[in-house]
Tab-separated table of C-alpha atoms in Angstrom:
chain	number	residue	atom	x	y	z
A	289	MET	CA	-23.693	-23.056	-37.546
A	290	ALA	CA	-25.413	-26.000	-35.878
A	291	LYS	CA	-23.627	-28.417	-38.216
A	292	TYR	CA	-20.295	-26.742	-37.418
A	293	ARG	CA	-20.911	-27.055	-33.679
A	294	SER	CA	-21.940	-30.683	-34.068
A	295	ALA	CA	-18.822	-31.482	-36.114
A	296	HIS	CA	-16.636	-29.662	-33.610
A	297	ARG	CA	-18.224	-31.557	-30.728
A	298	ASP	CA	-17.808	-34.884	-32.519
A	299	GLU	CA	-14.138	-34.120	-33.149
A	300	TYR	CA	-13.651	-33.182	-29.488
A	301	LEU	CA	-15.377	-36.372	-28.290
A	302	SER	CA	-13.311	-38.444	-30.708
A	303	LYS	CA	-10.057	-36.961	-29.392
A	304	ARG	CA	-11.215	-37.454	-25.810
A	305	LYS	CA	-12.020	-41.128	-26.461
A	306	MET	CA	-8.620	-41.630	-28.057
A	307	GLN	CA	-6.883	-39.993	-25.079
A	308	ILE	CA	-8.810	-42.156	-22.615
A	309	CYS	CA	-7.905	-45.216	-24.665
A	310	VAL	CA	-4.222	-44.236	-24.708
A	311	VAL	CA	-4.196	-43.639	-20.942
A	312	THR	CA	-5.865	-46.989	-20.297
A	313	ILE	CA	-3.405	-48.825	-22.535
A	314	LEU	CA	-0.363	-47.111	-21.015
A	315	LEU	CA	-1.514	-47.764	-17.445
A	316	SER	CA	-2.170	-51.415	-18.303
A	317	ILE	CA	1.290	-51.780	-19.843
A	318	LEU	CA	2.828	-50.035	-16.832
A	319	ALA	CA	1.078	-52.340	-14.367
A	320	ALA	CA	2.102	-55.419	-16.374
A	321	LEU	CA	5.738	-54.271	-16.520
A	322	ILE	CA	5.810	-53.637	-12.771
A	323	VAL	CA	4.697	-57.202	-12.088
A	324	TYR	CA	7.028	-58.596	-14.736
A	325	SER	CA	10.002	-56.655	-13.334
A	326	LEU	CA	9.630	-58.538	-10.040
A	327	SER	CA	10.794	-61.704	-11.787
A	328	VAL	CA	13.782	-60.176	-13.592
A	329	ASN	CA	16.799	-60.567	-11.310
A	330	SER	CA	20.016	-62.507	-10.818
A	331	PHE	CA	18.304	-64.864	-8.352
A	332	LYS	CA	16.194	-66.260	-11.238
A	333	VAL	CA	12.794	-65.848	-9.629
A	334	THR	CA	10.103	-66.946	-12.062
A	335	PHE	CA	7.075	-64.867	-12.949
A	336	GLU	CA	4.753	-67.356	-11.226
A	337	GLU	CA	6.859	-67.268	-8.058
A	338	SER	CA	6.799	-63.470	-7.914
A	339	ILE	CA	3.005	-63.484	-8.302
A	340	GLN	CA	2.729	-66.104	-5.560
A	341	VAL	CA	4.838	-63.963	-3.214
A	342	ILE	CA	2.459	-61.025	-3.701
A	343	ILE	CA	-0.586	-63.258	-3.147
A	344	ASN	CA	0.978	-64.709	0.008
A	345	ARG	CA	1.735	-61.249	1.353
A	346	ILE	CA	-1.864	-60.142	0.714
A	347	ASN	CA	-3.234	-63.260	2.446
A	348	GLY	CA	-0.751	-63.001	5.302
A	349	VAL	CA	0.976	-66.312	4.505
A	350	GLU	CA	4.553	-66.424	5.816
A	351	PRO	CA	7.339	-68.177	3.819
A	352	GLN	CA	8.435	-71.438	5.409
A	353	THR	CA	11.528	-72.847	3.706
A	354	TYR	CA	14.851	-71.105	3.144
A	355	ILE	CA	14.209	-70.859	-0.607
A	356	GLU	CA	10.775	-69.342	-0.030
A	357	LYS	CA	12.254	-66.777	2.351
A	358	MET	CA	14.936	-65.865	-0.175
A	359	ILE	CA	12.374	-65.477	-2.963
A	360	ASP	CA	10.172	-63.380	-0.694
A	361	TYR	CA	13.121	-61.154	0.211
A	362	VAL	CA	14.260	-60.665	-3.397
A	363	VAL	CA	10.768	-59.820	-4.648
A	364	MET	CA	9.562	-57.638	-1.779
A	365	GLU	CA	12.766	-56.026	-0.507
A	366	VAL	CA	14.834	-55.685	-3.698
A	367	ASP	CA	12.753	-55.773	-6.856
A	368	MET	CA	9.540	-54.099	-5.705
A	369	PRO	CA	11.074	-50.898	-4.263
A	370	ARG	CA	13.346	-50.748	-7.307
A	371	ALA	CA	10.335	-50.924	-9.655
A	372	PHE	CA	8.356	-48.284	-7.772
A	373	GLY	CA	11.488	-46.159	-7.496
A	374	ALA	CA	11.790	-46.238	-11.293
A	375	LEU	CA	8.167	-45.095	-11.507
A	376	ALA	CA	8.708	-42.202	-9.117
A	377	ILE	CA	11.924	-41.023	-10.798
A	378	GLY	CA	10.445	-41.312	-14.281
A	379	THR	CA	7.392	-39.330	-13.152
A	380	ILE	CA	9.459	-36.509	-11.670
A	381	LEU	CA	11.892	-36.232	-14.579
A	382	ALA	CA	9.214	-36.381	-17.291
A	383	ILE	CA	6.940	-33.792	-15.676
A	384	SER	CA	9.931	-31.558	-14.959
A	385	GLY	CA	10.987	-31.830	-18.601
A	386	ALA	CA	7.508	-30.920	-19.850
A	387	VAL	CA	7.396	-27.904	-17.555
A	388	MET	CA	10.897	-26.769	-18.494
A	389	GLN	CA	10.003	-26.908	-22.192
A	390	THR	CA	6.899	-24.844	-21.495
A	391	VAL	CA	8.379	-22.123	-19.302
A	392	THR	CA	11.474	-21.651	-21.475
A	393	HIS	CA	9.614	-21.944	-24.815
A	394	ASN	CA	12.378	-24.337	-25.803
A	395	PRO	CA	11.545	-27.869	-27.053
A	396	LEU	CA	15.132	-28.967	-26.299
A	397	ALA	CA	14.944	-28.043	-22.611
A	398	GLU	CA	15.081	-30.747	-19.943
A	399	PRO	CA	15.355	-30.863	-16.130
A	400	TYR	CA	19.163	-30.774	-16.263
A	401	THR	CA	19.297	-27.741	-18.575
A	402	ILE	CA	19.747	-25.273	-15.722
A	403	GLY	CA	22.856	-27.052	-14.407
A	404	ILE	CA	21.259	-29.266	-11.753
A	405	SER	CA	23.033	-32.459	-12.826
A	406	SER	CA	26.502	-30.883	-13.032
A	407	ALA	CA	26.127	-29.259	-9.620
A	408	ALA	CA	24.878	-32.505	-8.071
A	409	LEU	CA	27.746	-34.452	-9.664
A	410	PHE	CA	30.227	-31.988	-8.188
A	411	GLY	CA	28.734	-32.571	-4.738
A	412	VAL	CA	28.967	-36.333	-5.236
A	413	THR	CA	32.547	-36.075	-6.513
A	414	ILE	CA	33.843	-34.169	-3.500
A	415	SER	CA	32.089	-36.667	-1.251
A	416	ILE	CA	33.475	-39.785	-2.973
A	417	ALA	CA	36.925	-38.538	-3.990
A	418	LEU	CA	37.714	-36.185	-1.105
A	419	GLY	CA	35.511	-37.575	1.660
A	420	MET	CA	33.947	-34.151	2.244
A	421	SER	CA	30.361	-33.702	3.390
A	422	VAL	CA	28.321	-30.504	3.635
A	423	ILE	CA	26.925	-31.855	6.899
A	424	PRO	CA	29.743	-33.392	8.987
A	425	GLY	CA	29.365	-36.767	10.660
A	426	LEU	CA	27.227	-38.470	8.007
A	427	GLY	CA	27.926	-41.937	6.664
A	428	LYS	CA	29.173	-42.411	3.112
A	429	ASP	CA	25.806	-43.003	1.421
A	430	ALA	CA	24.077	-40.281	3.426
A	431	ALA	CA	26.901	-37.827	2.665
A	432	ILE	CA	26.676	-38.541	-1.072
A	433	ALA	CA	22.888	-38.034	-1.108
A	434	THR	CA	23.104	-34.879	1.012
A	435	ASN	CA	25.873	-33.330	-1.093
A	436	ALA	CA	23.984	-34.128	-4.303
A	437	PHE	CA	20.770	-32.559	-3.005
A	438	ILE	CA	22.312	-29.383	-1.623
A	439	PHE	CA	24.577	-28.695	-4.606
A	440	ALA	CA	21.724	-29.448	-7.033
A	441	LEU	CA	19.782	-26.549	-5.517
A	442	ILE	CA	22.580	-24.018	-6.087
A	443	PRO	CA	21.836	-23.359	-9.810
A	444	ALA	CA	18.142	-22.937	-9.030
A	445	LEU	CA	18.960	-20.497	-6.228
A	446	VAL	CA	21.204	-18.438	-8.511
A	447	ILE	CA	18.568	-18.305	-11.256
A	448	VAL	CA	15.786	-17.410	-8.823
A	449	LEU	CA	17.839	-14.606	-7.265
A	450	ALA	CA	18.903	-13.276	-10.677
A	451	THR	CA	15.315	-13.402	-11.957
A	452	THR	CA	14.009	-11.660	-8.850
A	453	PHE	CA	16.337	-8.690	-9.285
A	454	ARG	CA	16.628	-8.530	-13.078
A	455	LYS	CA	13.490	-10.302	-14.381
A	456	LEU	CA	15.458	-12.411	-16.821
A	457	THR	CA	14.036	-13.800	-20.054
A	458	PRO	CA	13.673	-17.596	-20.431
A	459	ASN	CA	16.715	-17.689	-22.726
A	460	MET	CA	18.829	-15.868	-20.144
A	461	MET	CA	17.744	-18.352	-17.464
A	462	VAL	CA	18.848	-21.236	-19.641
A	463	LEU	CA	22.163	-19.537	-20.485
A	464	ILE	CA	22.894	-18.942	-16.798
A	465	GLY	CA	22.196	-22.614	-16.135
A	466	ILE	CA	24.502	-23.664	-18.973
A	467	GLY	CA	27.217	-21.365	-17.657
A	468	MET	CA	26.998	-22.894	-14.183
A	469	MET	CA	26.975	-26.357	-15.737
A	470	TYR	CA	30.379	-25.709	-17.320
A	471	VAL	CA	31.750	-24.223	-14.101
A	472	PHE	CA	30.747	-27.225	-11.997
A	473	SER	CA	31.922	-29.625	-14.715
A	474	ALA	CA	35.339	-27.966	-14.729
A	475	PHE	CA	35.728	-28.275	-10.944
A	476	THR	CA	34.524	-31.890	-11.093
A	477	THR	CA	37.133	-32.712	-13.749
A	478	LEU	CA	39.897	-31.164	-11.630
A	479	ILE	CA	38.976	-33.327	-8.651
A	480	LYS	CA	38.604	-36.489	-10.757
A	481	PHE	CA	42.077	-35.927	-12.227
A	482	ASN	CA	43.690	-36.962	-8.930
A	483	ALA	CA	41.022	-39.434	-7.754
A	484	THR	CA	41.647	-43.142	-7.286
A	485	GLU	CA	40.380	-45.750	-9.761
A	486	GLU	CA	37.739	-46.967	-7.307
A	487	SER	CA	36.466	-43.424	-6.777
A	488	LEU	CA	36.386	-42.747	-10.516
A	489	GLN	CA	34.353	-45.881	-11.144
A	490	GLU	CA	31.833	-44.958	-8.455
A	491	ILE	CA	31.551	-41.394	-9.749
A	492	TYR	CA	31.102	-42.665	-13.300
A	493	ILE	CA	28.268	-45.027	-12.361
A	494	TRP	CA	26.548	-42.268	-10.418
A	495	SER	CA	26.924	-39.841	-13.337
A	496	ILE	CA	25.154	-42.291	-15.685
A	497	GLY	CA	22.354	-43.067	-13.267
A	498	THR	CA	20.875	-46.236	-11.816
A	499	VAL	CA	17.828	-47.266	-9.789
A	500	GLY	CA	19.528	-50.390	-8.440
A	501	LYS	CA	20.251	-48.887	-5.008
A	502	ILE	CA	16.703	-47.798	-4.243
A	503	GLY	CA	15.100	-49.527	-1.248
A	504	TRP	CA	11.975	-48.856	0.777
A	505	SER	CA	13.668	-46.098	2.811
A	506	GLU	CA	14.689	-44.229	-0.360
A	507	LEU	CA	11.278	-44.829	-1.921
A	508	VAL	CA	9.455	-42.777	0.730
A	509	PRO	CA	10.931	-39.346	-0.167
A	510	LEU	CA	10.837	-40.214	-3.877
A	511	SER	CA	7.135	-41.113	-3.739
A	512	ILE	CA	6.206	-38.047	-1.718
A	513	THR	CA	8.112	-35.832	-4.136
A	514	ALA	CA	6.489	-37.457	-7.178
A	515	VAL	CA	2.995	-36.923	-5.767
A	516	LEU	CA	3.759	-33.295	-4.869
A	517	ILE	CA	5.179	-32.618	-8.339
A	518	ILE	CA	2.132	-34.120	-10.068
A	519	VAL	CA	-0.364	-32.241	-7.894
A	520	ALA	CA	1.494	-28.911	-7.965
A	521	PHE	CA	2.004	-28.767	-11.713
A	522	TYR	CA	-1.474	-30.072	-12.485
A	523	ILE	CA	-2.823	-27.165	-10.437
A	524	LEU	CA	-0.529	-24.812	-12.369
A	525	SER	CA	-1.292	-26.430	-15.743
A	526	GLY	CA	-3.888	-23.823	-16.721
A	527	ARG	CA	-1.431	-20.999	-16.071
A	528	LEU	CA	1.285	-22.860	-17.936
A	529	ASN	CA	-1.050	-23.071	-20.942
A	530	VAL	CA	-1.476	-19.295	-20.796
A	531	LEU	CA	2.299	-18.833	-20.497
A	532	MET	CA	2.793	-20.594	-23.835
A	533	SER	CA	1.002	-17.682	-25.556
A	534	GLY	CA	3.780	-15.279	-24.535
A	535	ASP	CA	4.501	-12.997	-21.607
A	536	LYS	CA	2.360	-10.104	-22.849
A	537	VAL	CA	-0.700	-12.269	-23.330
A	538	CYS	CA	0.022	-13.888	-19.984
A	539	GLN	CA	0.086	-10.541	-18.199
A	540	SER	CA	-3.057	-9.343	-19.967
A	541	LEU	CA	-4.881	-12.382	-18.585
A	542	GLY	CA	-3.753	-11.668	-15.038
A	543	VAL	CA	-0.937	-14.224	-14.793
A	544	ASN	CA	2.508	-13.053	-13.713
A	545	PRO	CA	4.964	-14.866	-16.040
A	546	PHE	CA	8.049	-14.080	-13.933
A	547	LYS	CA	6.464	-15.382	-10.743
A	548	LEU	CA	5.189	-18.480	-12.536
A	549	ARG	CA	8.660	-19.235	-13.928
A	550	ILE	CA	10.265	-18.836	-10.510
A	551	ILE	CA	7.733	-21.184	-8.898
A	552	SER	CA	8.237	-23.700	-11.708
A	553	PHE	CA	12.032	-23.539	-11.489
A	554	VAL	CA	11.956	-24.035	-7.720
A	555	LEU	CA	9.591	-27.015	-7.924
A	556	VAL	CA	11.560	-28.607	-10.773
A	557	SER	CA	14.835	-28.084	-8.937
A	558	LEU	CA	13.529	-29.609	-5.702
A	559	GLY	CA	12.064	-32.598	-7.539
A	560	VAL	CA	15.146	-33.298	-9.644
A	561	ALA	CA	17.428	-32.740	-6.635
A	562	VAL	CA	15.594	-35.509	-4.769
A	563	CYS	CA	15.936	-37.780	-7.822
A	564	VAL	CA	19.664	-37.302	-8.248
A	565	CYS	CA	20.216	-38.059	-4.563
A	566	TYR	CA	19.163	-41.667	-5.043
A	567	SER	CA	19.531	-42.446	-8.742
A	568	GLY	CA	22.217	-40.165	-10.144
A	569	THR	CA	21.627	-38.369	-13.430
A	570	ILE	CA	19.445	-40.491	-15.711
A	571	GLY	CA	19.406	-38.649	-19.005
A	572	PHE	CA	16.986	-38.238	-21.915
A	573	VAL	CA	13.838	-39.132	-19.930
A	574	GLY	CA	12.936	-35.525	-19.187
A	575	LEU	CA	13.669	-34.587	-22.794
A	576	VAL	CA	12.021	-37.422	-24.725
A	577	ALA	CA	8.994	-38.385	-22.595
A	578	PRO	CA	7.155	-35.045	-23.046
A	579	HIS	CA	7.652	-35.201	-26.829
A	580	ILE	CA	6.272	-38.734	-26.962
A	581	THR	CA	3.268	-37.562	-24.977
A	582	ARG	CA	2.625	-34.578	-27.256
A	583	LEU	CA	1.837	-36.997	-30.060
A	584	PHE	CA	-1.418	-37.762	-28.230
A	585	THR	CA	-2.130	-34.643	-26.176
A	586	GLY	CA	-0.716	-31.690	-28.078
A	587	ASN	CA	0.546	-28.868	-25.877
A	588	ASN	CA	-2.330	-28.861	-23.396
A	589	ASN	CA	-0.550	-29.135	-20.041
A	590	LYS	CA	-3.647	-30.475	-18.302
A	591	LEU	CA	-3.167	-33.648	-20.338
A	592	LEU	CA	0.552	-33.349	-21.037
A	593	ILE	CA	1.648	-33.351	-17.395
A	594	PRO	CA	-0.105	-36.528	-16.165
A	595	LEU	CA	0.561	-38.439	-19.390
A	596	SER	CA	4.226	-37.398	-19.377
A	597	ALA	CA	4.444	-38.944	-15.924
A	598	ILE	CA	3.276	-42.284	-17.343
A	599	SER	CA	5.628	-42.034	-20.346
A	600	GLY	CA	8.620	-41.224	-18.147
A	601	ALA	CA	7.818	-44.052	-15.746
A	602	LEU	CA	7.580	-46.474	-18.683
A	603	LEU	CA	10.918	-45.350	-20.142
A	604	ILE	CA	12.875	-45.843	-16.938
A	605	LEU	CA	11.091	-49.069	-16.012
A	606	VAL	CA	11.739	-50.566	-19.457
A	607	GLY	CA	15.357	-49.415	-19.288
A	608	ASP	CA	15.824	-50.977	-15.860
A	609	ILE	CA	14.245	-54.268	-16.960
A	610	ILE	CA	16.581	-54.430	-19.971
A	611	VAL	CA	19.564	-53.678	-17.715
A	612	ARG	CA	18.651	-56.547	-15.402
A	613	MET	CA	18.331	-58.933	-18.345
A	614	LEU	CA	21.825	-58.117	-19.612
A	615	PRO	CA	25.058	-59.383	-18.045
A	616	GLY	CA	27.495	-56.977	-16.458
A	617	GLY	CA	25.149	-54.843	-14.340
A	618	LEU	CA	24.896	-51.823	-16.639
A	619	PRO	CA	23.319	-48.687	-15.117
A	620	ALA	CA	19.791	-47.838	-16.271
A	621	GLY	CA	21.007	-44.491	-17.612
A	622	VAL	CA	22.870	-46.279	-20.409
A	623	ILE	CA	19.713	-47.951	-21.692
A	624	THR	CA	17.562	-44.823	-21.406
A	625	ALA	CA	20.196	-42.969	-23.418
A	626	LEU	CA	20.211	-45.703	-26.078
A	627	ILE	CA	16.408	-45.623	-26.234
A	628	GLY	CA	16.133	-41.856	-25.913
A	629	SER	CA	18.749	-40.816	-28.474
A	630	PRO	CA	17.030	-42.190	-31.620
A	631	LEU	CA	13.623	-41.118	-30.295
A	632	PHE	CA	14.964	-37.624	-29.694
A	633	LEU	CA	16.351	-37.398	-33.236
A	634	TYR	CA	13.063	-38.670	-34.659
A	635	PHE	CA	10.989	-36.088	-32.798
A	636	LEU	CA	13.492	-33.350	-33.616
A	637	PHE	CA	13.178	-33.948	-37.374
A	638	ARG	CA	9.445	-34.527	-37.087
A	639	GLN	CA	8.879	-31.220	-35.289
A	640	ARG	CA	11.054	-29.385	-37.777
A	641	ALA	CA	9.010	-30.843	-40.648
A	642	ASN	CA	5.714	-29.946	-38.971
A	643	LYS	CA	7.033	-26.715	-37.390
A	644	ASN	CA	5.107	-27.667	-34.291
A	645	PHE	CA	5.935	-27.390	-30.705
């Protein structure tokens, strides 16, 4: 018995050391990519110049020449909020994807499964193509963000109300979300049919997703939301672990599965709604990042949630860096889809072979 306990402890310590090592490596890569991203832009700022700008800001040294002022502006006002915005969006989407896969018992679930993206796109479409705003008197950008946020919450509200009165199963929640997704997609297509070419192009770019429009003002709500999502779901991670054992086991241990799902859906919906306001619908991050993380953490949400945040941030940041290195100004959503699609297929076949999720 003593030998068994010793072996079990050694195995646990070995896994813990590996997890700490993985976290350290990922955080180091993330920090390096953030700094590197400050020198990837059309203005051709070098890596050394971007580092010097940061050092000057820390030491309180003001730029003197016109070129120095331009470099300072590009690094601090364009590239830096864009990099941190990618981190915040990747964090929110990845954690939301991990939670959705847990509460629905579906490894193919993602933040957009319940129709959030389609509803948000409909709000954006009526704002761009028809000039309509839920709140009158707003400017164009503010109207687009407001419409996206408010319409993104509609599917969550419907699911929460339906679950409250009927206590729906996870599969029924997903099916309701899919149904609303098709409804909003149909209305969006009808409006786009008569839209101008300029409006169609703007709607298309928004539907793919980009972090190129994120500045310091947009970064504030994104950062606050990312922190709240991390803290809230880390607190709920123990209950989410219990939920994975099934509703009956969950209830026997004093955890209300219906209440937990409602809370999770509301938090996910709020987080993703904030994301789509400023970045559009960046796909595959919420689906792939949790599966990448499970390679190192298993299904333990106490580890899965924070590590998924790092994985999601890395995916979007890498995608945005690649976008900025390519000509033509492609949206980041294109690159994340190109990266995420083969990864998704790999994990799908891998999980089927191992019968593990």
